[in-house]
CSV table of C-alpha atoms in Angstrom, one decimal:
chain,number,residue,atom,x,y,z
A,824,UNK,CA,209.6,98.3,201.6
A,825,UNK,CA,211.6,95.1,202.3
A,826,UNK,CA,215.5,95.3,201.4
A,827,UNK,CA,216.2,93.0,198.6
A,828,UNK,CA,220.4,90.9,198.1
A,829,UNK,CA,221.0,90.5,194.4
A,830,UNK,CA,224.9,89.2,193.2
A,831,UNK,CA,226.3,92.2,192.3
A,832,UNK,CA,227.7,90.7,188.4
A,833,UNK,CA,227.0,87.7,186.6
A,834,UNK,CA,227.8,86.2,183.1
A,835,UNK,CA,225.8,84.0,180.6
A,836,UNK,CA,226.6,82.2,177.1
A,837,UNK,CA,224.4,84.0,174.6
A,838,UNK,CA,221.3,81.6,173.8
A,839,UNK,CA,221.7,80.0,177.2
A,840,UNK,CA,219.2,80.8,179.9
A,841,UNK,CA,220.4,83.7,182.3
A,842,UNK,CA,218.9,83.1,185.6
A,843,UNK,CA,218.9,86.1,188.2
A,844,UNK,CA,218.4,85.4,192.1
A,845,UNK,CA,217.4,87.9,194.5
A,846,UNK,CA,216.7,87.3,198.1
A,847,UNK,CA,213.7,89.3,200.1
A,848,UNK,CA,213.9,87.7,203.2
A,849,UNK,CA,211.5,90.2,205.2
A,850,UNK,CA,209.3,90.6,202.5
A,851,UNK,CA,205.5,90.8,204.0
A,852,UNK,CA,202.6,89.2,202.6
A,853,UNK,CA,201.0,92.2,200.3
A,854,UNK,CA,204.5,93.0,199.1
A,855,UNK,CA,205.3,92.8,195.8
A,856,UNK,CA,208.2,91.8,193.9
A,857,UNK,CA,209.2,94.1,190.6
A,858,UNK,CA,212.3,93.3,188.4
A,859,UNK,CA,213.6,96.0,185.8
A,860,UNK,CA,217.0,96.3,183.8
A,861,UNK,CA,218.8,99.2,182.6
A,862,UNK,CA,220.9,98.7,179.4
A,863,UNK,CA,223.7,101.1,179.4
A,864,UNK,CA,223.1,104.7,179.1
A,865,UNK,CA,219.3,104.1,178.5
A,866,UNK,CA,216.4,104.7,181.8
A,867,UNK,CA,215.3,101.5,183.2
A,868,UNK,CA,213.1,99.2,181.7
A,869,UNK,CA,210.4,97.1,183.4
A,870,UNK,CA,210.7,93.7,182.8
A,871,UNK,CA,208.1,91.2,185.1
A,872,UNK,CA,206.3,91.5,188.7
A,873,UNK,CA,204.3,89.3,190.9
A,874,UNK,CA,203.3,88.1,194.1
A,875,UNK,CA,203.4,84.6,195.2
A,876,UNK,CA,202.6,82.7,191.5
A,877,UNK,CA,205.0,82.1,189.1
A,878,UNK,CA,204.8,84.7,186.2
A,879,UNK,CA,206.0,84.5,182.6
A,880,UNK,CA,205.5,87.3,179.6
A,881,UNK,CA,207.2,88.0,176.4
A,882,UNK,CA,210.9,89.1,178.1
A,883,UNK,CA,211.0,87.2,181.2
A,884,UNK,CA,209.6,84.4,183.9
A,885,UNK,CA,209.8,85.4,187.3
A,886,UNK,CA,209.8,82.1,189.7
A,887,UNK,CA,208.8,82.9,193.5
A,888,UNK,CA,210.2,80.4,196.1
A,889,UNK,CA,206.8,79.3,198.1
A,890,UNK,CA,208.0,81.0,201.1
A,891,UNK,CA,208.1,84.2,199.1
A,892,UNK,CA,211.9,84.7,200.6
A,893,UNK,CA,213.6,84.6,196.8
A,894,UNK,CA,213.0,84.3,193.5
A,895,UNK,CA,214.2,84.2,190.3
A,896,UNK,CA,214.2,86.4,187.4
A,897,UNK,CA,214.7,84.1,183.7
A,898,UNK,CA,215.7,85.3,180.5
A,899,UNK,CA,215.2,81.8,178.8
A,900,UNK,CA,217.5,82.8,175.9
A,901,UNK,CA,219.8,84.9,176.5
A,902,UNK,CA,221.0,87.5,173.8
A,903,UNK,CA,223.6,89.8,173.8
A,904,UNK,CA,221.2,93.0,173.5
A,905,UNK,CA,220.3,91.4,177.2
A,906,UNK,CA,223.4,92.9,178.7
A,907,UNK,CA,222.2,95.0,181.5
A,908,UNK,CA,222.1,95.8,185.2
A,909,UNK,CA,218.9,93.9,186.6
A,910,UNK,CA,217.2,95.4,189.4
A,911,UNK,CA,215.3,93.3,191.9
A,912,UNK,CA,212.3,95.7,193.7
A,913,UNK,CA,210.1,94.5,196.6
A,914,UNK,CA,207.3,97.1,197.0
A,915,UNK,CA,203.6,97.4,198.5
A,916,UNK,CA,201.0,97.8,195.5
A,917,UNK,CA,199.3,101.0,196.5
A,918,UNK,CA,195.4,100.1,198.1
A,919,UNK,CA,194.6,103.5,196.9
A,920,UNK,CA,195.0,105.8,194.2
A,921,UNK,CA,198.9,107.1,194.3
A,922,UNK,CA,201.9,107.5,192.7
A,923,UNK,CA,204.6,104.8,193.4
A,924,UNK,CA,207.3,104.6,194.7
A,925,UNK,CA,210.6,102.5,193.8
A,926,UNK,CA,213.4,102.0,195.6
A,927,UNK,CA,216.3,100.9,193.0
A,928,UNK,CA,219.3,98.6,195.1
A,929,UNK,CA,222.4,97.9,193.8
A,930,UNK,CA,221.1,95.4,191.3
A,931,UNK,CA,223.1,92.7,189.5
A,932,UNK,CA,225.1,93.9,186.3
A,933,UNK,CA,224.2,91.0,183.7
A,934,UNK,CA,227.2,90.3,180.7
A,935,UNK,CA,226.3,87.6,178.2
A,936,UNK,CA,228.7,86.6,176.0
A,937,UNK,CA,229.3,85.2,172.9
B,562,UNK,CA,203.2,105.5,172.0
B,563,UNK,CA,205.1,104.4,175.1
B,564,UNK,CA,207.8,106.9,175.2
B,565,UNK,CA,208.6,109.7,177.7
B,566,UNK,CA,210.6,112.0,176.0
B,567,UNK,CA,213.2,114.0,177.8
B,568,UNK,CA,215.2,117.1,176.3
B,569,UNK,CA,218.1,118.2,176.7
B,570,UNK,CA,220.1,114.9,176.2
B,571,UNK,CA,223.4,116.4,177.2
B,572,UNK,CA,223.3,119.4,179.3
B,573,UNK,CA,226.4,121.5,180.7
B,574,UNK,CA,226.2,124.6,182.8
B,575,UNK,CA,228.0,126.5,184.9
B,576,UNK,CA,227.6,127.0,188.8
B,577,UNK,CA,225.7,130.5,187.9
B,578,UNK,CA,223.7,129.4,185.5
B,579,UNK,CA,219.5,128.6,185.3
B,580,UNK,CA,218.5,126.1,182.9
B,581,UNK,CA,215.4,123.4,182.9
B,582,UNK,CA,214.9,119.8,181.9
B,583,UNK,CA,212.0,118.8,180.1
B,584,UNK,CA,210.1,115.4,180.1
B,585,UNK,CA,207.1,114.6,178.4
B,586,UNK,CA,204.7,111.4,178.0
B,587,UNK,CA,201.7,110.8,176.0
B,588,UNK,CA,200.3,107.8,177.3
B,589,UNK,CA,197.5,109.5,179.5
B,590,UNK,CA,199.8,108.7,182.5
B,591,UNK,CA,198.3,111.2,186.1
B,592,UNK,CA,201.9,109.9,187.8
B,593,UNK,CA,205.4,111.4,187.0
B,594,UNK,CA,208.7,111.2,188.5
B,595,UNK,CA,211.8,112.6,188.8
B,596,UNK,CA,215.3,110.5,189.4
B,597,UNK,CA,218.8,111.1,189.9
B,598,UNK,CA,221.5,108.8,189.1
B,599,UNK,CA,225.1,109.0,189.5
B,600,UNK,CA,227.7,107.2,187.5
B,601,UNK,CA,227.7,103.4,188.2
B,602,UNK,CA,224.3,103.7,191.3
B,603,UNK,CA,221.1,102.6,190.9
B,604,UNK,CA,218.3,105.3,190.5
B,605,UNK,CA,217.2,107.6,193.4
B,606,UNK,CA,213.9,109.2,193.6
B,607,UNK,CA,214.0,112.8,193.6
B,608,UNK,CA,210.2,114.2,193.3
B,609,UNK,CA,206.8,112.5,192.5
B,610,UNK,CA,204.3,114.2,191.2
B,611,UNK,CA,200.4,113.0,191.1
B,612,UNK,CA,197.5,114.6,189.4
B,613,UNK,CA,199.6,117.3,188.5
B,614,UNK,CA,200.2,118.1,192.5
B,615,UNK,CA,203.6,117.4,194.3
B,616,UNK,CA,203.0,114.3,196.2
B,617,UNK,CA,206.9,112.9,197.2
B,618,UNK,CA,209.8,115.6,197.8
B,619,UNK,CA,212.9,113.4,199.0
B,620,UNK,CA,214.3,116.2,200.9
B,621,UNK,CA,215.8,117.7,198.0
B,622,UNK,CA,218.1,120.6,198.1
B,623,UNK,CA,215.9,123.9,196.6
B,624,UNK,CA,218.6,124.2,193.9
B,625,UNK,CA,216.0,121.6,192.4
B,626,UNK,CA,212.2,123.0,191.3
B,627,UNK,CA,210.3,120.8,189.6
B,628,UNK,CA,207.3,121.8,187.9
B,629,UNK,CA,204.1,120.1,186.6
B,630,UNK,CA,202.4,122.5,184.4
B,631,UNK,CA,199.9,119.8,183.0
B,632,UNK,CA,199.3,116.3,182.6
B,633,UNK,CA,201.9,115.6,180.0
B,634,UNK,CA,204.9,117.8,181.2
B,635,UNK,CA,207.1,117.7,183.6
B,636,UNK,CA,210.1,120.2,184.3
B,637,UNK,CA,213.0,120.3,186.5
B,638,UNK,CA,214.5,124.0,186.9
B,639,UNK,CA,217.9,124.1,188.0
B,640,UNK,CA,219.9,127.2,189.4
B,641,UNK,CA,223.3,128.0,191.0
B,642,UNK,CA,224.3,124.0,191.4
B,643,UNK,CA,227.4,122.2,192.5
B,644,UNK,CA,229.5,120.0,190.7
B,645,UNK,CA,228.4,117.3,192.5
B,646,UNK,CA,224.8,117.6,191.2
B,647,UNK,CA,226.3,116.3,187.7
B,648,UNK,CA,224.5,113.3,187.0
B,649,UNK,CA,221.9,111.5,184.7
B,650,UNK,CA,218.5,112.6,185.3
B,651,UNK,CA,216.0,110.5,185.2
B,652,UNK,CA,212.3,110.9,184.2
B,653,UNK,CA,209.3,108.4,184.0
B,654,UNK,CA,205.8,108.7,184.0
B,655,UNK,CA,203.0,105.6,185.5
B,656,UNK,CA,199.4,104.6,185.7
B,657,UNK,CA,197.6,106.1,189.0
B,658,UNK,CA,196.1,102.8,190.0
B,659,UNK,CA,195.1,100.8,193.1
B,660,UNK,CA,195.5,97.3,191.2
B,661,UNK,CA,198.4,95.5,190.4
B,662,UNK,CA,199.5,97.2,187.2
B,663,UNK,CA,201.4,99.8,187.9
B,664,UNK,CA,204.7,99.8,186.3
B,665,UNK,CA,207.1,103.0,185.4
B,666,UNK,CA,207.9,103.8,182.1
B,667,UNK,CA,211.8,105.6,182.3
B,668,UNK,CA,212.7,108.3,179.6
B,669,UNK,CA,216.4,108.0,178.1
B,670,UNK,CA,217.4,111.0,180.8
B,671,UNK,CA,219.6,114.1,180.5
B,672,UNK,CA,223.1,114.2,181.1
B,673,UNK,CA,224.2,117.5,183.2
B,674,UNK,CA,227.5,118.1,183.6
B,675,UNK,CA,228.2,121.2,186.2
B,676,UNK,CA,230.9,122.7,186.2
């Protein structure tokens, strides 16, 4: 799976957006990119995943430069509860049945602040 | 329900002693995992298990035997560790798919201390 560059700390005003980069520069085209957070003291969470489009659900929107070599992880309003270490995951989606496997970096530890 | 339970939450033992983690999941999930993390690193893998059949060992001492006695439990049996096997134990269960959905769901972990 491609290595992935994430900041390792950031901060963000609560109710401001929080935008997380990551860098994937030898991703390959079936490889997918996975973001998750871990609040302190709690397993990680999944947050957002795609391929080459732009995603958005109810926690997050995950932007993916067109050359698939970054992208962007967006918590449009940041709270305080959002406090975490963000993980940015580039993986191949299994072409047959099997368990997955992820391969957690270093991640980015996320503070906002009031 | 999208919870994987684990049990103990706080576990201590000595370098002697046997004891097992527990994790469970109700959510009809044919994948489940094992991770280790120490204090301030991200996640390792450990063991994967799928359909109930050991699919992923990452080379992990035999102090470690995990167990997958059916499609909701998974146990981690533990004897004669080190010190430096104190960590947070992670547990999560997925989806056995070949599509795109595929995401982990993490219990809260167990926190050994070895001492």
């Amino acid at each position: 799976d491609a290595k992935t560059t994430q900041p390792p700390s950031m901060d963000c005003a609560e109710g401001r957006a929080a935008n997380l980069p990551c860098n994937h520069s030898t991703i390959s085209g079936n490889e997918y990119v996975y973001w998750y957070r871990q609040i302190h003291s709690q397993g990680p969470q999944y947050i957002i995943h795609g391929l080459k489009n732009n995603e958005t659900n109810e926690m997050a929107s995950l932007i993916i430069t067109e050359d698939r070599k970054s992208s962007t992880l967006i918590l449009p309003h940041a709270t305080l509860r959002d406090t975490a270490v963000y993980y940015c995951i580039v993986r191949v989606a299994p072409i047959i049945q099997g368990a997955q496997k992820l391969v957690f970096g270093q991640g980015t530890r996320l503070t906002i602040n009031p | 329900d999208t919870e994987v339970t684990q049990t103990p939450k706080h576990l201590v033992m000595g370098m002697t002693n046997k004891k097992s983690l527990k994790c469970e999941q109700h959510m009809g999930h044919r994948a489940m995992y094992w991770y280790k993390q120490k204090a301030k690193k991200p996640p390792e893998l450990m063991f994967v298990y799928s359909y109930e059949k050991l699919s992923i060992n990452e080379s992990v001492p035999s102090r470690f035997s995990p167990e997958c006695p059916n499609s909701s439990l998974l146990n981690l049996h533990l004897h004669a560790l080190q010190p430096e096997d104190s960590a947070l134990y992670l547990c999560a269960s997925s989806q056995v798919l070949g599509l795109l959905k595929d995401t982990q769901y993490f219990g809260p972990g167990t926190r050994l201390t070895v001492l």
